[in-house]
C-alpha positions as a printed NumPy array, in Angstrom:
array([[ 71.901, -30.152, -11.752],
       [ 72.497, -26.941,  -9.506],
       [ 70.767, -25.125, -11.478],
       [ 67.226, -26.832, -12.206],
       [ 67.408, -27.387,  -8.37 ],
       [ 68.033, -23.523,  -8.335],
       [ 64.985, -22.616, -10.735],
       [ 62.345, -25.164,  -8.65 ],
       [ 63.733, -23.822,  -5.821],
       [ 62.456, -20.897,  -7.225],
       [ 59.403, -21.985,  -7.892],
       [ 58.144, -23.24 ,  -5.262],
       [ 59.405, -20.418,  -3.078],
       [ 57.022, -18.185,  -5.212],
       [ 54.297, -20.636,  -5.493],
       [ 54.351, -19.953,  -0.792],
       [ 54.995, -16.181,  -1.015],
       [ 51.834, -16.59 ,  -2.929],
       [ 49.96 , -18.978,  -0.962],
       [ 50.723, -16.979,   1.769],
       [ 50.004, -13.036,   0.071],
       [ 46.773, -14.637,  -0.361],
       [ 45.623, -16.174,   2.587],
       [ 47.418, -13.057,   4.642],
       [ 44.527, -11.007,   2.359],
       [ 42.052, -13.683,   3.646],
       [ 43.252, -12.64 ,   7.061],
       [ 42.794,  -9.463,   6.183],
       [ 39.206,  -9.07 ,   5.009],
       [ 37.658, -11.899,   6.945],
       [ 35.805,  -8.32 ,   8.424],
       [ 34.84 ,  -7.362,   5.184],
       [ 31.242,  -7.303,   3.602],
       [ 30.663,  -9.087,   0.534],
       [ 34.548, -10.609,   0.145],
       [ 35.214, -13.862,  -1.226],
       [ 38.057, -16.117,   0.594],
       [ 40.274, -16.329,  -2.075],
       [ 42.871, -19.059,  -3.181],
       [ 45.431, -20.337,  -5.064],
       [ 45.393, -22.983,  -7.736],
       [ 48.767, -23.552,  -8.539],
       [ 49.94 , -25.914, -11.127],
       [ 53.009, -27.792, -12.54 ],
       [ 55.874, -26.203, -15.317],
       [ 56.701, -28.213, -18.084],
       [ 58.33 , -31.423, -17.177],
       [ 62.575, -31.389, -19.017],
       [ 62.652, -34.286, -20.954],
       [ 66.566, -36.052, -20.585],
       [ 67.422, -40.159, -20.671],
       [ 66.849, -40.52 , -17.46 ],
       [ 62.613, -39.976, -18.383],
       [ 61.107, -36.634, -17.563],
       [ 62.494, -33.932, -14.079],
       [ 59.753, -32.073, -12.758],
       [ 60.579, -28.33 , -13.851],
       [ 58.632, -26.876, -10.63 ],
       [ 55.603, -25.093,  -9.59 ],
       [ 54.028, -22.177, -11.136],
       [ 50.841, -20.144, -10.426],
       [ 48.186, -20.859, -12.684],
       [ 45.416, -18.107, -11.034],
       [ 43.9  , -16.443,  -8.397],
       [ 40.01 , -18.254,  -6.919],
       [ 37.137, -17.048,  -5.676],
       [ 35.904, -19.894,  -3.354],
       [ 32.055, -19.33 ,  -4.46 ],
       [ 29.03 , -20.499,  -5.832],
       [ 26.582, -18.728,  -7.727],
       [ 23.88 , -20.981,  -7.172],
       [ 24.098, -19.772,  -2.722],
       [ 25.361, -15.701,  -3.338],
       [ 21.996, -15.492,  -6.135],
       [ 19.584, -17.322,  -2.597],
       [ 20.58 , -15.355,  -0.291],
       [ 20.08 , -12.007,  -2.867],
       [ 16.966, -12.416,  -2.584],
       [ 16.4  , -13.319,   0.614],
       [ 17.929, -10.275,   1.336],
       [ 15.739,  -7.928,  -1.753],
       [ 12.21 ,  -9.869,   0.692],
       [ 13.929,  -9.041,   3.451],
       [ 14.362,  -5.973,   2.551],
       [ 10.109,  -5.536,   0.969],
       [  9.366,  -6.376,   4.331],
       [ 10.648,  -4.598,   6.847],
       [  9.96 ,  -0.913,   5.44 ],
       [  6.753,  -2.527,   4.227],
       [  6.63 ,  -3.563,   8.451],
       [  8.373,   0.127,   9.488],
       [  5.313,   1.025,   7.431],
       [  2.244,  -0.469,   8.329],
       [  2.968,  -0.65 ,  11.93 ],
       [  2.513,   3.301,  12.789],
       [ -0.946,   3.161,  10.877],
       [ -2.102,   0.119,  12.458],
       [ -0.544,   1.982,  16.025],
       [ -2.7  ,   4.876,  15.072],
       [ -6.235,   3.541,  14.03 ],
       [ -5.849,   1.165,  17.073],
       [ -5.604,   3.559,  19.388],
       [ -8.228,   3.849,  21.921],
       [ -7.959,   7.385,  22.058],
       [ -6.54 ,   9.548,  18.456],
       [ -8.884,   6.275,  16.839],
       [-12.363,   7.19 ,  15.084],
       [-14.331,   4.737,  17.113],
       [-14.086,   6.934,  20.672],
       [-15.237,  10.123,  19.005],
       [-18.012,   8.711,  16.784],
       [-18.824,   7.074,  19.97 ],
       [-19.333,  10.896,  21.472],
       [-21.088,  11.888,  19.396],
       [-23.384,   9.599,  19.135],
       [-23.976,   9.693,  22.895],
       [-24.565,  13.028,  23.168],
       [-27.476,  12.959,  20.433],
       [-28.766,   9.552,  22.826],
       [-28.707,  12.488,  26.467],
       [-30.437,  15.013,  24.254],
       [-33.266,  12.563,  23.848],
       [-33.672,  12.315,  27.768],
       [-34.696,  17.26 ,  26.705],
       [-35.001,  18.057,  23.366],
       [-35.509,  20.904,  23.323],
       [-32.297,  21.582,  25.903],
       [-30.189,  24.313,  24.466],
       [-26.965,  23.184,  26.463],
       [-27.941,  19.686,  25.143],
       [-28.421,  20.218,  21.548],
       [-25.311,  22.589,  21.917],
       [-23.472,  19.667,  23.502],
       [-24.417,  17.128,  20.013],
       [-23.666,  20.384,  18.206],
       [-20.072,  20.228,  19.748],
       [-19.551,  16.564,  19.424],
       [-20.408,  16.062,  15.963],
       [-18.166,  19.237,  15.893],
       [-14.862,  16.596,  17.887],
       [-15.964,  13.627,  15.056],
       [-15.467,  15.845,  12.03 ],
       [-11.698,  17.704,  13.254],
       [-11.105,  13.363,  14.615],
       [-11.651,  12.952,  10.258],
       [ -9.932,  15.403,  10.341],
       [ -6.916,  14.989,  11.65 ],
       [ -7.1  ,  11.629,  10.933],
       [ -6.482,  12.141,   7.424],
       [ -4.415,  14.876,   7.288],
       [ -2.35 ,  12.321,   9.354],
       [ -2.652,   9.588,   6.723],
       [ -1.379,  12.67 ,   4.393],
       [  2.139,  13.272,   5.703],
       [  2.193,   9.182,   6.179],
       [  1.924,  10.041,   2.236],
       [  4.086,  12.315,   1.64 ],
       [  6.186,  10.7  ,   3.321],
       [  6.092,   8.306,   0.943],
       [  7.12 ,  10.096,  -1.431],
       [ 10.592,  11.706,   0.127],
       [ 11.061,   7.908,   0.905],
       [ 10.423,   6.659,  -2.373],
       [ 12.468,   9.737,  -4.528],
       [ 15.616,   9.144,  -2.049],
       [ 15.009,   5.18 ,  -2.933],
       [ 15.088,   5.931,  -6.64 ],
       [ 18.708,   7.492,  -6.087],
       [ 20.249,   5.94 ,  -4.678],
       [ 19.508,   3.468,  -7.175],
       [ 20.492,   5.29 , -10.052],
       [ 23.97 ,   5.775,  -8.35 ],
       [ 24.382,   2.073,  -7.261],
       [ 23.775,   1.387, -10.932],
       [ 26.438,   3.942, -11.905],
       [ 29.733,   2.569, -10.255],
       [ 27.68 ,  -1.264, -11.089],
       [ 28.098,  -0.032, -14.791],
       [ 31.98 ,   0.992, -14.11 ],
       [ 32.745,  -1.979, -12.53 ],
       [ 31.033,  -3.529, -15.286],
       [ 33.857,  -1.658, -17.656],
       [ 37.373,  -2.01 , -15.473],
       [ 36.622,  -6.109, -15.615],
       [ 36.058,  -6.156, -19.087],
       [ 39.08 ,  -4.606, -19.752],
       [ 41.109,  -6.291, -16.592],
       [ 39.944, -10.101, -17.912],
       [ 40.482,  -8.973, -21.7  ],
       [ 43.785,  -8.523, -20.373],
       [ 44.86 , -10.652, -18.224],
       [ 42.744, -13.244, -19.547],
       [ 39.124, -15.102, -18.131],
       [ 41.302, -17.373, -15.891],
       [ 42.556, -15.16 , -14.393],
       [ 39.938, -13.492, -12.726],
       [ 39.707,  -9.444, -11.157],
       [ 38.84 , -10.995,  -7.472],
       [ 38.426,  -8.427,  -5.41 ],
       [ 36.852,  -6.35 ,  -7.66 ],
       [ 34.058,  -9.315,  -8.673],
       [ 33.761,  -8.651,  -5.002],
       [ 32.996,  -5.246,  -5.064],
       [ 31.073,  -5.057,  -7.588],
       [ 28.453,  -8.557,  -6.457],
       [ 28.88 ,  -6.509,  -3.064],
       [ 27.481,  -2.669,  -4.903],
       [ 24.108,  -5.74 ,  -6.403],
       [ 23.626,  -7.093,  -3.358],
       [ 23.02 ,  -3.191,  -2.073],
       [ 21.553,  -2.916,  -5.068],
       [ 19.271,  -5.7  ,  -4.012],
       [ 17.918,  -4.133,  -0.76 ],
       [ 16.409,  -1.111,  -2.584],
       [ 14.553,  -3.105,  -5.942],
       [ 14.813,  -6.502,  -6.874],
       [ 16.841,  -6.344,  -9.702],
       [ 17.575,  -9.591, -12.293],
       [ 21.133, -11.037, -13.597],
       [ 22.165, -11.472, -16.991],
       [ 26.804, -12.592, -17.103],
       [ 27.936, -12.122, -20.021],
       [ 31.277, -13.768, -22.26 ],
       [ 33.37 , -10.148, -21.123],
       [ 32.953, -10.155, -17.209],
       [ 30.778,  -7.641, -17.078],
       [ 26.727,  -8.242, -16.193],
       [ 23.862,  -6.959, -17.007],
       [ 20.869,  -5.441, -14.951],
       [ 17.098,  -5.787, -15.262],
       [ 14.326,  -4.035, -13.032],
       [ 10.887,  -4.085, -13.493],
       [  9.424,  -6.406, -17.167],
       [ 12.86 ,  -7.029, -18.111],
       [ 13.182,  -2.864, -18.001],
       [ 17.646,  -2.042, -17.913],
       [ 19.76 ,  -0.511, -15.693],
       [ 22.798,  -1.111, -16.596],
       [ 23.901,  -2.687, -19.896],
       [ 27.952,  -3.182, -19.613],
       [ 29.702,   0.172, -18.494],
       [ 26.301,   1.816, -19.091],
       [ 23.848,   3.33 , -16.507],
       [ 19.857,   3.733, -17.585],
       [ 18.405,   6.287, -14.226],
       [ 15.019,   5.695, -12.716],
       [ 13.323,   8.998, -11.576],
       [ 10.854,   9.895,  -9.647],
       [  8.242,  12.642,  -9.774],
       [  4.7  ,  13.354,  -9.787],
       [  2.324,  11.163, -11.448],
       [  0.704,  11.811, -13.657],
       [ -2.848,  12.237, -12.931],
       [ -2.182,  13.274,  -9.077],
       [  1.101,  15.644,  -7.833],
       [  0.795,  13.329,  -3.969],
       [  1.345,  10.983,  -5.581],
       [  4.889,  10.933,  -5.914],
       [  5.469,   7.64 ,  -9.565],
       [  8.989,   5.628, -10.369],
       [  9.767,   6.285, -13.954],
       [ 12.562,   4.66 , -16.79 ],
       [ 14.602,   6.352, -19.119],
       [ 15.146,   3.749, -21.74 ],
       [ 17.64 ,   3.39 , -23.791],
       [ 16.737,   6.189, -26.901],
       [ 15.89 ,   8.017, -24.166],
       [ 12.152,   7.67 , -24.266],
       [ 10.971,   7.649, -20.709],
       [  7.563,   4.99 , -19.262],
       [  5.644,   5.323, -16.554],
       [  6.784,   1.809, -14.999],
       [  4.342,   0.128, -13.572],
       [  3.599,  -0.077,  -9.48 ],
       [  3.227,  -3.986,  -9.216],
       [  6.213,  -4.786, -11.067],
       [  8.91 ,  -3.344,  -9.218],
       [  9.29 ,  -5.995,  -6.222],
       [ 11.461,  -6.322,  -3.529],
       [ 14.061,  -4.133,  -2.505],
       [ 12.965,  -1.217,   0.347],
       [ 11.195,   0.841,  -2.509],
       [  9.154,  -3.102,  -3.214],
       [  8.327,  -2.712,   0.153],
       [  7.539,   1.091,  -0.299],
       [  5.025,   1.321,  -3.217],
       [  3.327,  -2.023,  -2.072],
       [  2.758,  -0.64 ,   1.171],
       [  1.112,   2.758,  -0.423],
       [ -0.953,   0.887,  -2.915],
       [ -1.918,  -2.482,  -1.07 ],
       [ -2.358,  -0.964,   2.655],
       [ -2.357,   3.062,   2.682],
       [ -4.7  ,   4.078,  -0.383],
       [ -7.266,   0.802,   1.256],
       [ -6.858,   3.224,   4.77 ],
       [ -7.607,   6.648,   3.268],
       [-10.654,   5.301,   0.553],
       [-12.344,   3.708,   3.858],
       [-11.679,   6.001,   5.88 ],
       [-13.085,   8.096,   3.529],
       [-16.072,   6.404,   2.128],
       [-17.181,   6.366,   6.637],
       [-16.956,   9.878,   5.997],
       [-18.79 ,  10.399,   3.7  ],
       [-21.836,   7.892,   5.105],
       [-22.108,   9.682,   7.965],
       [-22.778,  13.321,   6.314],
       [-24.656,  12.042,   4.132],
       [-27.357,   9.151,   6.471],
       [-27.49 ,  11.3  ,   8.409],
       [-28.495,  15.014,   6.702],
       [-30.868,  12.858,   5.192],
       [-32.124,  11.288,   8.065],
       [-32.025,  15.148,   9.856],
       [-33.449,  17.187,   6.708],
       [-37.456,  15.015,   7.305],
       [-36.993,  16.728,  10.927],
       [-38.063,  19.837,  13.244],
       [-36.228,  22.052,  13.932],
       [-36.918,  24.344,  17.487],
       [-38.006,  26.796,  14.893],
       [-40.317,  24.62 ,  13.273],
       [-38.186,  24.979,   9.913],
       [-37.6  ,  20.994,   8.244],
       [-34.389,  19.847,   9.509],
       [-31.272,  21.765,   6.966],
       [-27.83 ,  20.265,   6.296],
       [-25.978,  19.193,   9.966],
       [-22.802,  18.424,   7.765],
       [-20.975,  19.81 ,   4.455],
       [-22.429,  18.157,   1.35 ],
       [-19.137,  15.92 ,  -0.441],
       [-18.207,  14.949,  -3.513],
       [-15.72 ,  12.789,  -5.197],
       [-12.763,  13.937,  -7.297],
       [-11.484,  13.051, -10.714],
       [ -7.45 ,  14.017, -11.409],
       [ -7.129,  15.099, -15.27 ],
       [ -4.111,  13.527, -16.271],
       [ -1.31 ,  15.496, -17.175],
       [ -1.343,  14.285, -21.148],
       [ -4.921,  15.401, -21.239],
       [ -5.451,  17.877, -24.53 ],
       [ -5.096,  21.69 , -23.541],
       [ -7.428,  23.079, -25.832],
       [-11.024,  21.748, -24.9  ],
       [ -9.855,  21.411, -20.639],
       [-12.433,  19.242, -19.778],
       [-13.676,  18.752, -16.216],
       [-15.084,  15.393, -14.591],
       [-17.437,  16.072, -11.538],
       [-18.27 ,  12.936,  -9.222],
       [-21.026,  12.586,  -7.355],
       [-21.834,  10.611,  -4.345],
       [-25.261,   8.763,  -4.731],
       [-25.253,   6.383,  -2.502],
       [-23.114,   6.219,   0.06 ],
       [-23.959,   1.987,   0.723],
       [-22.898,   1.116,  -2.282],
       [-19.336,   2.758,  -2.348],
       [-16.494,   1.099,  -2.833],
       [-13.274,   1.418,  -1.372],
       [-11.363,   1.065,  -4.564],
       [-10.319,   4.029,  -7.014],
       [-11.723,   4.314, -10.628],
       [ -9.573,   5.028, -13.726],
       [-11.693,   7.179, -16.265],
       [-10.876,   6.538, -20.025],
       [-11.917,   8.   , -23.651],
       [-11.208,   7.336, -26.926],
       [-13.777,   9.693, -28.905],
       [-16.869,   7.068, -28.865],
       [-16.376,   5.484, -25.96 ],
       [-16.054,   5.872, -21.768],
       [-13.987,   3.043, -19.739],
       [-15.202,   2.893, -16.356],
       [-11.904,   0.708, -14.216],
       [-11.765,   0.15 , -11.157],
       [ -8.495,  -0.034,  -9.994],
       [ -8.991,  -2.519,  -7.145],
       [ -9.579,  -5.97 ,  -9.789],
       [ -9.541,  -4.122, -12.443],
       [-13.432,  -4.566, -13.478],
       [-14.85 ,  -2.604, -16.338],
       [-17.535,  -0.642, -18.382],
       [-18.271,   0.901, -21.106],
       [-20.372,   3.133, -22.054],
       [-21.591,   5.668, -25.901],
       [-22.708,   8.385, -23.037],
       [-20.236,   9.791, -20.069],
       [-24.015,   9.924, -17.561],
       [-24.365,   5.954, -18.013],
       [-21.598,   5.542, -16.442],
       [-21.293,   3.33 , -13.604],
       [-23.811,   1.22 , -14.992],
       [-27.306,   0.834, -13.811],
       [-27.155,  -3.134, -12.945],
       [-23.44 ,  -2.926, -11.598],
       [-23.953,   0.998,  -8.978],
       [-20.847,   2.656,  -7.616],
       [-22.314,   4.508,  -5.622],
       [-20.969,   7.838,  -7.615],
       [-22.437,   9.401, -11.209],
       [-20.059,  11.105, -13.744],
       [-20.3  ,  13.688, -15.523],
       [-19.275,  16.794, -17.309],
       [-20.658,  19.616, -17.054],
       [-20.529,  22.318, -19.231],
       [-17.102,  20.407, -21.428],
       [-16.492,  18.02 , -23.561],
       [-13.806,  15.894, -23.379],
       [-10.873,  14.794, -25.796],
       [ -9.977,  11.526, -27.259],
       [ -7.531,  10.507, -25.825],
       [ -8.055,  12.422, -21.891],
       [ -7.602,   9.971, -19.176],
       [ -9.218,  10.895, -14.97 ],
       [ -8.075,   9.13 , -11.903],
       [-11.938,   9.296, -10.447],
       [-10.778,   8.912,  -6.357],
       [-15.172,   8.624,  -5.125],
       [-14.388,   8.428,  -1.215],
       [-10.504,  10.325,  -1.103],
       [-11.192,  13.352,   0.602],
       [-13.763,  12.658,   2.392],
       [-12.232,  12.526,   5.946],
       [-10.132,  15.225,   4.712],
       [-13.548,  17.548,   3.435],
       [-16.098,  16.748,   5.882],
       [-16.756,  19.664,   7.912],
       [-19.748,  19.962,  10.938],
       [-22.165,  23.159,   9.531],
       [-24.781,  23.476,  11.672],
       [-23.9  ,  25.699,  14.83 ],
       [-27.644,  26.566,  15.435],
       [-28.669,  24.456,  18.276],
       [-32.531,  25.019,  17.639],
       [-31.806,  24.267,  14.578],
       [-30.631,  20.671,  15.174],
       [-34.15 ,  18.713,  13.339],
       [-34.577,  16.193,  16.662],
       [-39.153,  16.252,  15.573],
       [-40.334,  14.745,  13.263],
       [-42.935,  18.109,  10.789],
       [-46.32 ,  16.543,  11.073],
       [-47.662,  14.395,  14.643],
       [-51.346,  12.334,  15.065],
       [-53.878,  12.186,  17.648],
       [-57.025,  10.883,  18.389],
       [-60.581,  12.529,  18.435],
       [-60.978,  12.759,  22.391],
       [-65.244,  12.331,  21.174],
       [-64.005,   8.288,  20.202],
       [-65.786,   6.095,  21.39 ],
       [-63.48 ,   3.499,  20.296],
       [-60.882,   1.751,  21.96 ],
       [-58.683,   2.143,  18.336],
       [-55.458,   4.251,  18.27 ],
       [-52.758,   6.082,  15.464],
       [-49.062,   5.258,  15.723],
       [-46.77 ,   8.023,  15.929],
       [-45.331,   7.475,  13.081],
       [-42.38 ,   8.385,  10.535],
       [-41.847,  10.056,   7.516],
       [-39.314,   9.323,   4.688],
       [-38.892,  11.722,   1.926],
       [-39.998,  15.886,   1.739],
       [-42.369,  15.235,  -0.481],
       [-44.964,  17.225,   0.573],
       [-43.168,  19.172,   3.429],
       [-44.866,  20.147,   5.434],
       [-48.535,  19.899,   5.832],
       [-50.04 ,  22.451,   4.089],
       [-53.26 ,  21.966,   6.487],
       [-54.424,  18.906,   8.858],
       [-56.107,  15.442,   7.454],
       [-58.611,  13.469,   9.12 ],
       [-59.65 ,  10.72 ,   9.333],
       [-63.235,  10.171,   9.791],
       [-64.513,   5.654,  10.149],
       [-66.653,   4.501,   8.161],
       [-68.367,   1.36 ,  10.659],
       [-70.51 ,   0.291,   7.941],
       [-68.13 ,  -0.571,   5.179],
       [-64.821,  -0.221,   7.518],
       [-63.354,   2.14 ,   5.268],
       [-61.793,   5.507,   6.685],
       [-62.983,   8.59 ,   5.283],
       [-60.322,  11.007,   4.003],
       [-59.791,  14.911,   4.69 ],
       [-56.776,  16.8  ,   3.352],
       [-53.904,  15.268,   2.584],
       [-54.693,  12.717,  -0.187],
       [-58.268,  12.38 ,   0.122],
       [-60.039,   9.063,  -0.667],
       [-60.705,   5.892,   1.827],
       [-58.125,   3.459,   3.718],
       [-59.805,   0.224,   4.781],
       [-60.09 ,  -0.506,   7.996],
       [-61.547,  -3.84 ,   8.854],
       [-61.269,  -4.715,  12.922],
       [-62.317,  -7.404,  12.837],
       [-59.004,  -8.759,  11.429],
       [-57.16 ,  -5.821,  10.731],
       [-56.627,  -5.227,  15.031],
       [-53.405,  -5.927,  15.696],
       [-52.796,  -2.913,  13.598],
       [-52.104,  -2.052,  10.336],
       [-50.16 ,   0.478,   8.947],
       [-51.081,   3.38 ,   5.812],
       [-48.448,   5.271,   3.842],
       [-48.734,   9.628,   2.497],
       [-45.784,   8.884,  -0.21 ],
       [-47.515,  12.703,  -1.29 ],
       [-47.789,  14.021,   2.581],
       [-43.805,  13.04 ,   2.687],
       [-43.892,   9.221,   2.39 ],
       [-45.661,   8.861,   5.788],
       [-46.321,   5.829,   7.163],
       [-48.47 ,   5.103,  10.474],
       [-50.055,   2.291,  11.815],
       [-54.126,   2.685,  13.404],
       [-55.185,  -0.149,  15.81 ],
       [-57.747,  -1.413,  17.681],
       [-61.763,  -1.149,  17.18 ],
       [-62.73 ,   2.051,  16.403],
       [-66.103,   2.827,  15.809],
       [-68.872,   5.036,  13.509],
       [-67.847,   8.113,  13.049],
       [-64.447,   8.323,  14.736],
       [-62.272,  10.189,  14.154],
       [-58.377,  10.837,  13.472],
       [-55.894,  14.113,  12.382],
       [-52.298,  13.545,  10.636],
       [-51.407,  17.623,  11.239],
       [-48.422,  19.391,  10.893],
       [-45.934,  19.637,  14.244],
       [-47.218,  23.112,  15.495],
       [-43.184,  23.265,  17.549],
       [-41.885,  19.915,  17.912],
       [-41.511,  20.69 ,  21.31 ],
       [-41.017,  17.463,  23.63 ],
       [-40.683,  15.731,  20.656],
       [-38.031,  13.522,  19.529],
       [-39.169,  10.857,  16.892],
       [-36.185,  12.266,  14.2  ],
       [-34.169,  12.248,  17.498],
       [-34.449,   8.563,  17.397],
       [-34.856,   8.09 ,  14.581],
       [-31.083,   9.895,  14.649],
       [-29.27 ,   8.405,  16.869],
       [-30.461,   4.4  ,  15.445],
       [-27.285,   5.172,  12.717],
       [-25.402,   4.128,  15.021],
       [-25.679,   0.877,  14.955],
       [-27.72 ,   0.925,  11.186],
       [-25.754,  -0.946,   8.178],
       [-25.869,   0.842,   5.547],
       [-22.189,   1.222,   4.146],
       [-20.726,  -1.254,   2.277],
       [-23.758,  -2.128,   0.046],
       [-26.013,  -2.945,   3.18 ],
       [-23.704,  -5.327,   5.117],
       [-22.105,  -3.491,   8.758],
       [-22.455,  -0.141,  10.271],
       [-20.287,   3.026,  10.747],
       [-18.489,   1.553,  13.528],
       [-18.696,  -1.682,  11.763],
       [-16.819,  -0.118,   8.859],
       [-14.193,   1.579,  10.715],
       [-13.421,  -1.679,  13.032],
       [-13.197,  -3.273,   9.722],
       [-10.741,  -1.055,   8.242],
       [ -8.388,  -0.963,  11.391],
       [ -8.742,  -5.137,  11.759],
       [ -8.08 ,  -5.212,   7.88 ],
       [ -4.482,  -3.017,   8.522],
       [ -3.473,  -5.164,  11.581],
       [ -4.29 ,  -7.911,   9.468],
       [ -1.869,  -7.104,   7.161],
       [  0.433,  -5.696,   9.806],
       [  0.252,  -9.615,  11.4  ],
       [  1.052, -11.348,   8.17 ],
       [  3.797,  -8.95 ,   7.371],
       [  5.833,  -9.38 ,  11.333],
       [  5.163, -13.025,  10.558],
       [  6.609, -12.819,   6.742],
       [  9.323, -10.958,   7.699],
       [  9.874, -13.074,  10.837],
       [ 10.334, -16.21 ,   8.499],
       [ 11.962, -14.305,   6.244],
       [ 14.818, -13.512,   8.752],
       [ 15.41 , -17.269,   9.952],
       [ 15.853, -17.592,   5.339],
       [ 18.478, -15.426,   5.424],
       [ 20.3  , -15.645,   8.619],
       [ 20.404, -19.762,   6.723],
       [ 21.49 , -18.978,   3.568],
       [ 23.735, -16.194,   5.06 ],
       [ 25.983, -19.896,   6.866],
       [ 25.393, -21.262,   4.122],
       [ 27.546, -18.966,   1.566],
       [ 29.852, -18.13 ,   4.743],
       [ 30.868, -21.591,   5.026],
       [ 31.225, -21.668,   1.254],
       [ 32.465, -18.711,   0.654],
       [ 33.827, -17.   ,   4.283],
       [ 36.953, -16.591,   5.607],
       [ 37.985, -18.709,   8.436],
       [ 40.151, -17.671,  10.49 ],
       [ 41.761, -20.878,  11.602],
       [ 41.526, -22.846,   8.748],
       [ 43.363, -19.605,   7.336],
       [ 46.223, -20.044,  10.12 ],
       [ 46.918, -23.971,   9.165],
       [ 47.424, -22.665,   5.957],
       [ 49.254, -19.841,   6.479],
       [ 51.93 , -22.329,   8.675],
       [ 51.433, -24.729,   5.899],
       [ 52.902, -22.409,   3.39 ],
       [ 55.561, -20.932,   5.884],
       [ 56.203, -24.088,   5.887],
       [ 56.686, -24.481,   1.979],
       [ 58.341, -21.086,   1.894],
       [ 60.989, -22.361,   4.353],
       [ 61.861, -25.825,   3.43 ],
       [ 61.524, -23.988,  -0.946],
       [ 64.498, -21.9  ,   0.872],
       [ 66.988, -24.403,   1.826],
       [ 66.495, -26.096,  -2.005],
       [ 67.995, -23.436,  -3.34 ],
       [ 71.149, -22.958,  -0.534],
       [ 71.269, -26.964,  -1.121],
       [ 71.179, -25.816,  -4.903],
       [ 73.47 , -22.501,  -4.488],
       [ 76.143, -25.103,  -2.376],
       [ 75.62 , -27.89 ,  -4.757],
       [ 77.07 , -25.297,  -7.905],
       [ 80.023, -23.91 ,  -4.937],
       [ 81.483, -27.423,  -4.56 ],
       [ 80.994, -27.592,  -8.256],
       [ 83.598, -24.54 ,  -8.876],
       [ 85.861, -25.877,  -5.693],
       [ 86.566, -29.067,  -7.881],
       [ 87.668, -26.843, -10.991],
       [ 89.893, -25.409,  -9.587]])
């Protein structure tokens, strides 16, 4: 009897002691990140059969278990990886939004100042001081383009560094998780699956949570207690005790762009598609670059190309103070084609990207592939593709993209690939190349006059040119009205006659001489027989601001995005797009923080340490310990009594 009581007391003492130890462990780790509350699981010892029935033999400690919910933990991890993605995206896009929308540092005020300077010249087209101010404003505008693009490049460079840092952290965490997998597998193989290495499980789970805050991973529990982790389209980063590294390296097509590669089992290095890497800080950084930064830099470049091309085209139709036709105000911009470093080195082919029509340009990049027989051009924004047997057939005439491609004297080899960026470098490359204020071609190269001897009240408009073909004029073009046939006899230029019926067309009729600069003019009123009008070269352009007005009108003319918007409108759209994305990310981040807080509360209500509850457990186990001690004391007394009887 005494021995049984003593043994039962010992088991009770051990059970209470285990409870106190576990409770103390919980209390000590109440503030430890990732700690899961533990609980002692007790069971009864096998009873002893006696003549009076089964007598209990006390308690035994079955195991110490974690109060853990895999469902709640998965929810917390998903909420954290989504929150980290929005956080990284929001931090990057906020800086970009502030830059583009800044009323002083943005592009809009610089463009407004340039066109305002042009308008101020219209009052005195021959003023060299006003002309110089316009050139200075052009230089300031192109400098603003350059500065904004340089800032975007700084953001891109910073992104590359953060991507590299995130990949390094991912590799470190994956290695640590793999080591814990080994340790947990060994521990559970020794103690059994019912006696878990709780603290190691917590430590591994904390590392997996940290990994999810960098990139979304998929988990697969194994029978030996280890967890396999996968990213992207199922690429394993941790399998048992092995970790497979990722790396950040320059893109095979664009050395300025850091991409993520993966070293697969067997050693093969694979490029991971950016859109498959989601969640966490890394997913947010890649999404920002792919969805916002690339688009913004391309949009800025498109505006620069549009300004340069449209302004140069109109300026070329004018005449400067020296009597010469206009030259380029801005340099001629071209797109870029970046060859993949996997291209054939035998031929070393090059691709030239020539801007053919800035109004048709998009803000997308393209990829050109050649399989030895067919060229394929893919627009990366929507993956629309076009194929042709010759490079000159891309982009197709039926779907113009605003640029043309050629390989010059080189020849593409089978398997060659190029990243086509029609607008990416527009903001960085634009320059003001005119310096002499006298070379601003603000006048039209053609002027019109009516003979003083005319007896009718007909008039001829100043007219405008639309091309440089046939300019400057070789001599005057005379229009003489023949009232008997209602035609003007044309001498010089195209020659021939042009019909004009005063009875029905006196309100005005337009004519175009295509071979003389596409010169378009209007005749109106009632001419009389012999009335003469003369179209002649503009001798000096003094006081003529017709081309200046056409140049200034470009500010509000829809010349971009298929003729749907102008320079200011395109920039406003870019700012609005970035602002809308920034607002969307901010709203999503706020909502995700609320969701994260709620799922963490749910998890902590189950797995977290409640100090009040642990204090109650401590008191309960303390009393149980004392009671077990009393039982041992009682057993000792009974044994002493038996000894005394025997004496």
